[in-house]
mmCIF file of C-alpha atoms in Angstrom:
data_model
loop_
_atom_site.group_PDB
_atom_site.id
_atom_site.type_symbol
_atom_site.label_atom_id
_atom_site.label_comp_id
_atom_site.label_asym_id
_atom_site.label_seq_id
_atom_site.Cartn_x
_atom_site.Cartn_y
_atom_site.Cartn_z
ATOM 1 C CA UNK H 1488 5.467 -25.754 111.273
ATOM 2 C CA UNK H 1489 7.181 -27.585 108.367
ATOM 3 C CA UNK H 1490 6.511 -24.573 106.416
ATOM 4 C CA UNK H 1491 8.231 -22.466 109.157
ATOM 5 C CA UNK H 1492 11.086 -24.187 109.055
ATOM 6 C CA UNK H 1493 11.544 -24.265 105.121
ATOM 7 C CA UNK H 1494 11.647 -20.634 105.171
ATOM 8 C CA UNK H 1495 13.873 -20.454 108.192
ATOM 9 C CA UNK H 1496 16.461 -22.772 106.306
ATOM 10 C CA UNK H 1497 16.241 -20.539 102.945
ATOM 11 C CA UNK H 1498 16.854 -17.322 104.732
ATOM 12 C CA UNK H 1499 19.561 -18.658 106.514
ATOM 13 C CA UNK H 1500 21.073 -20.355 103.282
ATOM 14 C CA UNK H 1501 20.622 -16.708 101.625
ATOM 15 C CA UNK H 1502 22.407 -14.889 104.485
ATOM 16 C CA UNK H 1503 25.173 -17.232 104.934
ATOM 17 C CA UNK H 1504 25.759 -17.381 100.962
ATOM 18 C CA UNK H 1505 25.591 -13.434 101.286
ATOM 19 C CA UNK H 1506 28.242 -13.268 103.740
ATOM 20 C CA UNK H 1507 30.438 -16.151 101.714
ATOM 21 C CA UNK H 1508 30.452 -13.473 98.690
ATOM 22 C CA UNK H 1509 30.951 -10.371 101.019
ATOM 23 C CA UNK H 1510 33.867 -11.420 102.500
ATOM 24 C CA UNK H 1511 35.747 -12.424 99.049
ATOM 25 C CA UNK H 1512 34.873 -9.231 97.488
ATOM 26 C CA UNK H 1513 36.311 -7.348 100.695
ATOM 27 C CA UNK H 1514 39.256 -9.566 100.449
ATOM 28 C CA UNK H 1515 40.113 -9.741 97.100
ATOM 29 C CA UNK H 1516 37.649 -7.006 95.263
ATOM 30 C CA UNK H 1517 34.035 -6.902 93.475
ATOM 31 C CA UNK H 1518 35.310 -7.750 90.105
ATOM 32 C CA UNK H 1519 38.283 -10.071 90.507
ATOM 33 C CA UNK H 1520 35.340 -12.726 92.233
ATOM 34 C CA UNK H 1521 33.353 -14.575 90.118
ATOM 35 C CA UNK H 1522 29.966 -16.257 90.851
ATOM 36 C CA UNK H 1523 31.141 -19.380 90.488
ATOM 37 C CA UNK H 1524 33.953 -18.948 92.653
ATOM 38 C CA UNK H 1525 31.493 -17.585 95.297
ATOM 39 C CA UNK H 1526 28.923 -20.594 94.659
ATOM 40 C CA UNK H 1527 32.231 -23.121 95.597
ATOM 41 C CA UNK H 1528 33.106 -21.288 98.644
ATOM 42 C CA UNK H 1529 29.819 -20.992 100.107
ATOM 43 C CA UNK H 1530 28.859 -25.196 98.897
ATOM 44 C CA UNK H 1531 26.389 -24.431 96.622
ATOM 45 C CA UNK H 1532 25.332 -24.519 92.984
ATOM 46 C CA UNK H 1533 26.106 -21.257 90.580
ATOM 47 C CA UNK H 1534 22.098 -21.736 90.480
ATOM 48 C CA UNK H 1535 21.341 -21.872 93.942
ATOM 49 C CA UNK H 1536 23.345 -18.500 94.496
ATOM 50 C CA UNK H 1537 21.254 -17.192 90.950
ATOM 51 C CA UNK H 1538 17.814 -18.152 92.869
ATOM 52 C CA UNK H 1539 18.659 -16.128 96.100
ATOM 53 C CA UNK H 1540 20.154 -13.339 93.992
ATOM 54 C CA UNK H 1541 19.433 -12.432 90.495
ATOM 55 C CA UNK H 1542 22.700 -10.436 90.011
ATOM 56 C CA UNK H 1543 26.482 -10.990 91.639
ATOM 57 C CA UNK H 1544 25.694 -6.856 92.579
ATOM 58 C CA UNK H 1545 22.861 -8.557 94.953
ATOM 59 C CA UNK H 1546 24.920 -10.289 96.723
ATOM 60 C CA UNK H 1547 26.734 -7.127 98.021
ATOM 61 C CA UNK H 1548 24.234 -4.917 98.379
ATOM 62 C CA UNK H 1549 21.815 -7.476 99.873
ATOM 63 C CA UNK H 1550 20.244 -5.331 102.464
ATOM 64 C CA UNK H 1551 18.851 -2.923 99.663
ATOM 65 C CA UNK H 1552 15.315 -3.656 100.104
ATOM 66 C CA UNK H 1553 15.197 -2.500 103.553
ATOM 67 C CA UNK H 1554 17.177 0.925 101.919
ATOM 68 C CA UNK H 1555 14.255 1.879 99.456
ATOM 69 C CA UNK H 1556 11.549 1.977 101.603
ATOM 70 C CA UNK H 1557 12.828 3.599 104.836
ATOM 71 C CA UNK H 1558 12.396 7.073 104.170
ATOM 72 C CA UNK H 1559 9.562 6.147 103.498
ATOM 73 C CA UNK H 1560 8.547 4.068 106.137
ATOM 74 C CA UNK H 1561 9.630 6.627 108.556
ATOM 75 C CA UNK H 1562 6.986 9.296 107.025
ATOM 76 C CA UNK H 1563 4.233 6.800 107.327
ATOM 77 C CA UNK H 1564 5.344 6.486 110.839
ATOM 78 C CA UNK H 1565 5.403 10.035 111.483
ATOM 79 C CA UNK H 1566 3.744 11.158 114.973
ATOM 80 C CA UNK H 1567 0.708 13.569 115.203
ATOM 81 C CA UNK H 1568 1.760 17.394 114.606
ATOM 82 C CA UNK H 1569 5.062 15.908 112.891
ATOM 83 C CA UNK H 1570 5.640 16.675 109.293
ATOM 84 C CA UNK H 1571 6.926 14.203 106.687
ATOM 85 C CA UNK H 1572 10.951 16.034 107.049
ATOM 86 C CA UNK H 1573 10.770 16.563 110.911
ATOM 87 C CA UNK H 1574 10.075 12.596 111.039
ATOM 88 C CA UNK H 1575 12.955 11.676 109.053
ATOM 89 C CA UNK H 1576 15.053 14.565 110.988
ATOM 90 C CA UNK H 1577 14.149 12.487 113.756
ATOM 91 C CA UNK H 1578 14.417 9.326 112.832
ATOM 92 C CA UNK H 1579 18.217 10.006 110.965
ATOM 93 C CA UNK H 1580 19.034 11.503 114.440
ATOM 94 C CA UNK H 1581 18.419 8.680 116.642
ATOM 95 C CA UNK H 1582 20.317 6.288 113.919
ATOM 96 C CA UNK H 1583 23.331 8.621 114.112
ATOM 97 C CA UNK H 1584 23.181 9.215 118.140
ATOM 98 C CA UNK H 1585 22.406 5.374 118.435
ATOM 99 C CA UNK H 1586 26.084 4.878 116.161
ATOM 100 C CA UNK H 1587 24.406 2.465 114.607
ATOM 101 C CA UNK H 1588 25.450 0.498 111.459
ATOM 102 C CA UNK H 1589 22.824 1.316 109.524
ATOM 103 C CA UNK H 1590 24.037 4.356 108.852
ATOM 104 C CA UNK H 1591 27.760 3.113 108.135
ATOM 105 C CA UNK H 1592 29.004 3.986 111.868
ATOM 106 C CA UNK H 1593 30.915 0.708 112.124
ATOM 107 C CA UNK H 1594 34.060 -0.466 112.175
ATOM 108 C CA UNK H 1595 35.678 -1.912 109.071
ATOM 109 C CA UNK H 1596 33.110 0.150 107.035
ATOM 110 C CA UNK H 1597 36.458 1.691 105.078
ATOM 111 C CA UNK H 1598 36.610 -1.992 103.425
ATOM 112 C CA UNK H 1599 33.232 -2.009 102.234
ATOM 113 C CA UNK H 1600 33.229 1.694 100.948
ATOM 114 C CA UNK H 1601 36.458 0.643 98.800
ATOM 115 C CA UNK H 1602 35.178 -2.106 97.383
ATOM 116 C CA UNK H 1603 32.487 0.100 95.953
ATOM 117 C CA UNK H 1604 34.680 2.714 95.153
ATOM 118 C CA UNK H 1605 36.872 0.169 93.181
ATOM 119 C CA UNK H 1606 33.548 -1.818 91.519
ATOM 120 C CA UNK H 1607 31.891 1.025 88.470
ATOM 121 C CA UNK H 1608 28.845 -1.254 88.362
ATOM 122 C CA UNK H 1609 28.332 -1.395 92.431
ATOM 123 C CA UNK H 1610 28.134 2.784 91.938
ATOM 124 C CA UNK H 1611 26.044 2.256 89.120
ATOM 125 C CA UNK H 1612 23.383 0.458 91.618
ATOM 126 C CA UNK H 1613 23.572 2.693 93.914
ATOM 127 C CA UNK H 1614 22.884 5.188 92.137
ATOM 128 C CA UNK H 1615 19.821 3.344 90.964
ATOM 129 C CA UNK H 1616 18.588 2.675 94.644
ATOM 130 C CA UNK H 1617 18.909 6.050 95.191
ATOM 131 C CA UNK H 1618 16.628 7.008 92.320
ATOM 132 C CA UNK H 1619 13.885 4.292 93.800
ATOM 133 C CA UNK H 1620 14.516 5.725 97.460
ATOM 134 C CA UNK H 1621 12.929 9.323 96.030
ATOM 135 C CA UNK H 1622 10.459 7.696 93.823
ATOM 136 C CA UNK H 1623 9.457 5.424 96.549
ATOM 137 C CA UNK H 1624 9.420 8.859 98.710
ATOM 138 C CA UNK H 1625 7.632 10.854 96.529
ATOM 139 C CA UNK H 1626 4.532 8.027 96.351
ATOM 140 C CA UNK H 1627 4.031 7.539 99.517
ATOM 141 C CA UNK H 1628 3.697 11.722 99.738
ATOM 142 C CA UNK H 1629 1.515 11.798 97.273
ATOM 143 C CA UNK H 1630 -0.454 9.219 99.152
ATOM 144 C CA UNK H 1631 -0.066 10.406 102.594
ATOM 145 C CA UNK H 1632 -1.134 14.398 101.371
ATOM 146 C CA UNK H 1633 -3.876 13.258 99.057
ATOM 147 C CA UNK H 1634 -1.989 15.642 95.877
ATOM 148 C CA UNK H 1635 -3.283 16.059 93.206
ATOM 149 C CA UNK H 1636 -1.572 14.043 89.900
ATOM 150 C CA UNK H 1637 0.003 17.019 88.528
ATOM 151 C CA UNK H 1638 1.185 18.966 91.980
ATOM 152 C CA UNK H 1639 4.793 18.989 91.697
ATOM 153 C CA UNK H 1640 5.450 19.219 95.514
ATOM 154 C CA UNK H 1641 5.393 15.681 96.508
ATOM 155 C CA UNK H 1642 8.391 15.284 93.900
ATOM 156 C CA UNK H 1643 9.889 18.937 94.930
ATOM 157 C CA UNK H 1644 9.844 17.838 99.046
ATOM 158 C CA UNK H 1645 10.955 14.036 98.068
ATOM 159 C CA UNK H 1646 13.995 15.634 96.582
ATOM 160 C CA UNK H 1647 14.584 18.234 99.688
ATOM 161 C CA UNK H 1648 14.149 14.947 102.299
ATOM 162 C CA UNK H 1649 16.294 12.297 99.709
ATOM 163 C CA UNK H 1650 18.943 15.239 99.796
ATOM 164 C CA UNK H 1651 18.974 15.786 103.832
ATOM 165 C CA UNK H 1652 19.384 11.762 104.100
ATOM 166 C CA UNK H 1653 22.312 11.577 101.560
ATOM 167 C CA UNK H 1654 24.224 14.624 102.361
ATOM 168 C CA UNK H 1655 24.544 13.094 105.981
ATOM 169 C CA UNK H 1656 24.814 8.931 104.710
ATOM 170 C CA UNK H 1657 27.378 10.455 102.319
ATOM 171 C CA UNK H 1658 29.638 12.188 104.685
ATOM 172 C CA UNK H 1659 29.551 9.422 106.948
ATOM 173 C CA UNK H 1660 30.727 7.104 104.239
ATOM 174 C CA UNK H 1661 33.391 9.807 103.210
ATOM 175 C CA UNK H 1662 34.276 9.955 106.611
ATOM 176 C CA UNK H 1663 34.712 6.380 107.752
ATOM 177 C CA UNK H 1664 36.091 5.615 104.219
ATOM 178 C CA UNK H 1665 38.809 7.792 105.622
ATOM 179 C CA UNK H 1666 39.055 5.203 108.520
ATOM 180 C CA UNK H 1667 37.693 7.708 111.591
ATOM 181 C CA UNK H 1668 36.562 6.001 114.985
ATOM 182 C CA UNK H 1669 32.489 5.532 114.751
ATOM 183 C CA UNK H 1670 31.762 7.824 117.804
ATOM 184 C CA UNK H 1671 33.698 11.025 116.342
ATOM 185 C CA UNK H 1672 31.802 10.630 112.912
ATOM 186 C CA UNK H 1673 28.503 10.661 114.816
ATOM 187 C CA UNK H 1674 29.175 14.020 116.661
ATOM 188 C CA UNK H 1675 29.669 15.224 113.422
ATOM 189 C CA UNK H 1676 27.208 13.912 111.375
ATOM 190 C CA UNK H 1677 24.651 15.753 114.359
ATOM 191 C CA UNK H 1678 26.307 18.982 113.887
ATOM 192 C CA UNK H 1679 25.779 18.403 110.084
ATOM 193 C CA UNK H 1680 21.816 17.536 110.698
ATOM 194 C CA UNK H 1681 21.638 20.833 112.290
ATOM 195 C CA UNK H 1682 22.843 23.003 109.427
ATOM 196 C CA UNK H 1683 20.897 21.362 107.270
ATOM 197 C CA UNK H 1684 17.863 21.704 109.187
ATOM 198 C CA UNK H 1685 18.438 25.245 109.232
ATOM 199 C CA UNK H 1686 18.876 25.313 105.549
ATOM 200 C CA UNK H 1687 15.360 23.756 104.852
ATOM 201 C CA UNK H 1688 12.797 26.415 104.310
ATOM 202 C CA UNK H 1689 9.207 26.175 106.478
ATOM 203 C CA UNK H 1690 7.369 25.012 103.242
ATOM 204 C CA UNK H 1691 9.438 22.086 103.246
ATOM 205 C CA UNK H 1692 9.637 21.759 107.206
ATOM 206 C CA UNK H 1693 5.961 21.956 107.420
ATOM 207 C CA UNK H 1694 4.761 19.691 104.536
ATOM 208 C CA UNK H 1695 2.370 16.735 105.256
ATOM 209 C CA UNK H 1696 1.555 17.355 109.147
ATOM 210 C CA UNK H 1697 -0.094 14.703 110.168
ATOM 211 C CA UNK H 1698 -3.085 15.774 111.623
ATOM 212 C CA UNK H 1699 -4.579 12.399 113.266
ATOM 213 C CA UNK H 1700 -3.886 9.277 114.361
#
C-alpha cells in the first residue's frame, strides 16, 4: 500500500512539475525559460526536476513515450483478417472522428505548435522520435511477420505506415497552428485518410494479415 502511494505521489510530482514548465514555455517561449527558473516555480530542486526529466526538452515533450510505441501498439492489436496498415487506418480514424487531443484536435494547440516552431532543439527531438516511431515500427513487423534478417519489407512498409501517420498528424498541426476550430480540421484530416488510402498499393495494404487470434 505504502508502496502504492510512493509511486502515486512521484507521478503526480512529475505531472504537476511538467505542467509548471509547459505553461512558462507557452507563455514566455522554450528558450527564454531556464530549468532553474522552472524548478522555483514548480517548488522544487533544479535536481528534483533533473530526476523526473533528464533534459529541459523532456519536460515539453513529456508524453513521448506513449508516441513511440503506438503505431506500434496498434499493429500488435490488429484484429483477425486485418493487416498491419488497415489497423493503423483504423485506429488514426477513430482518433481523428473521436477529435481527440491526441492527435492535436484541441484548442490552444496553435500555442504549443509555436513554441516548437520557435525552439530548433524541440524540432530536433522530434525529429528524433520520429526516427524511433519507424524503428520501433519496423521491429515489431519483423516480429509480428517472422522476416527474415535481411528482408527489406518490414523497413519498406514501416516507412509507407510512419508516412500515412505523419502526413495526417502533420496537417493537423499545420492546420490548427493556423488556429482552425477542432471539428473542421477533423473532417478534413478524414478526407485526407482517404486519399491516402487510395494511394497505398495492395502489397502494402495487405502486409502482415493476421491470421489468428
Amino acid at each position: 500500500m505504502a508502496e502504492g502511494l510512493r509511486e502515486r505521489k512521484k507521478r503526480q510530482t512529475r505531472q504537476y512539475i511538467s505542467d509548471v514548465a509547459t505553461g512558462l514555455f507557452i507563455e514566455r517561449g522554450f528558450d527564454a525559460v531556464t530549468v532553474a527558473e522552472i524548478a522555483e516555480a514548480a517548488n522544487v530542486s533544479v535536481n528534483t526536476v533533473y530526476n523526473y526529466f533528464p533534459a529541459k526538452e523532456d519536460l515539453f515533450l513529456d508524453r513521448s513515450k506513449g508516441i513511440v510505441d503506438r503505431l506500434s501498439r496498434w499493429v500488435r492489436g490488429r484484429d483477425v483478417g486485418e493487416s498491419a496498415a488497415a489497423a493503423v487506418l483504423r485506429e488514426l480514424r477513430a482518433e481523428v472522428e473521436a477529435v481527440s487531443p491526441r492527435v492535436g484536435l484541441l484548442a490552444g494547440y496553435d500555442r504549443f505548435m509555436r513554441v516548437v516552431q520557435d525552439a530548433p532543439t524541440l524540432r530536433s527531438r522530434l525529429w528524433s522520435i520520429q526516427q524511433e516511431v519507424q524503428e520501433n515500427l519496423e521491429a515489431t513487423l519483423r516480429e509480428e511477420t517472422g522476416a527474415a534478417p535481411g528482408d527489406p519489407l518490414p523497413a519498406l512498409i514501416a516507412g509507407q505506415i510512419n508516412w500515412l501517420h505523419q502526413t495526417v498528424i502533420g496537417s493537423i498541426g499545420r492546420e490548427m497552428a493556423a488556429g482552425r476550430k477542432p471539428d473542421e480540421v477533423s473532417r478534413e484530416a478524414l478526407a485526407l485518410l482517404d486519399d491516402i488510402e487510395e494511394l497505398l498499393s495492395d502489397k502494402v495494404l495487405n502486409y502482415a494479415v493476421r491470421d489468428h487470434s
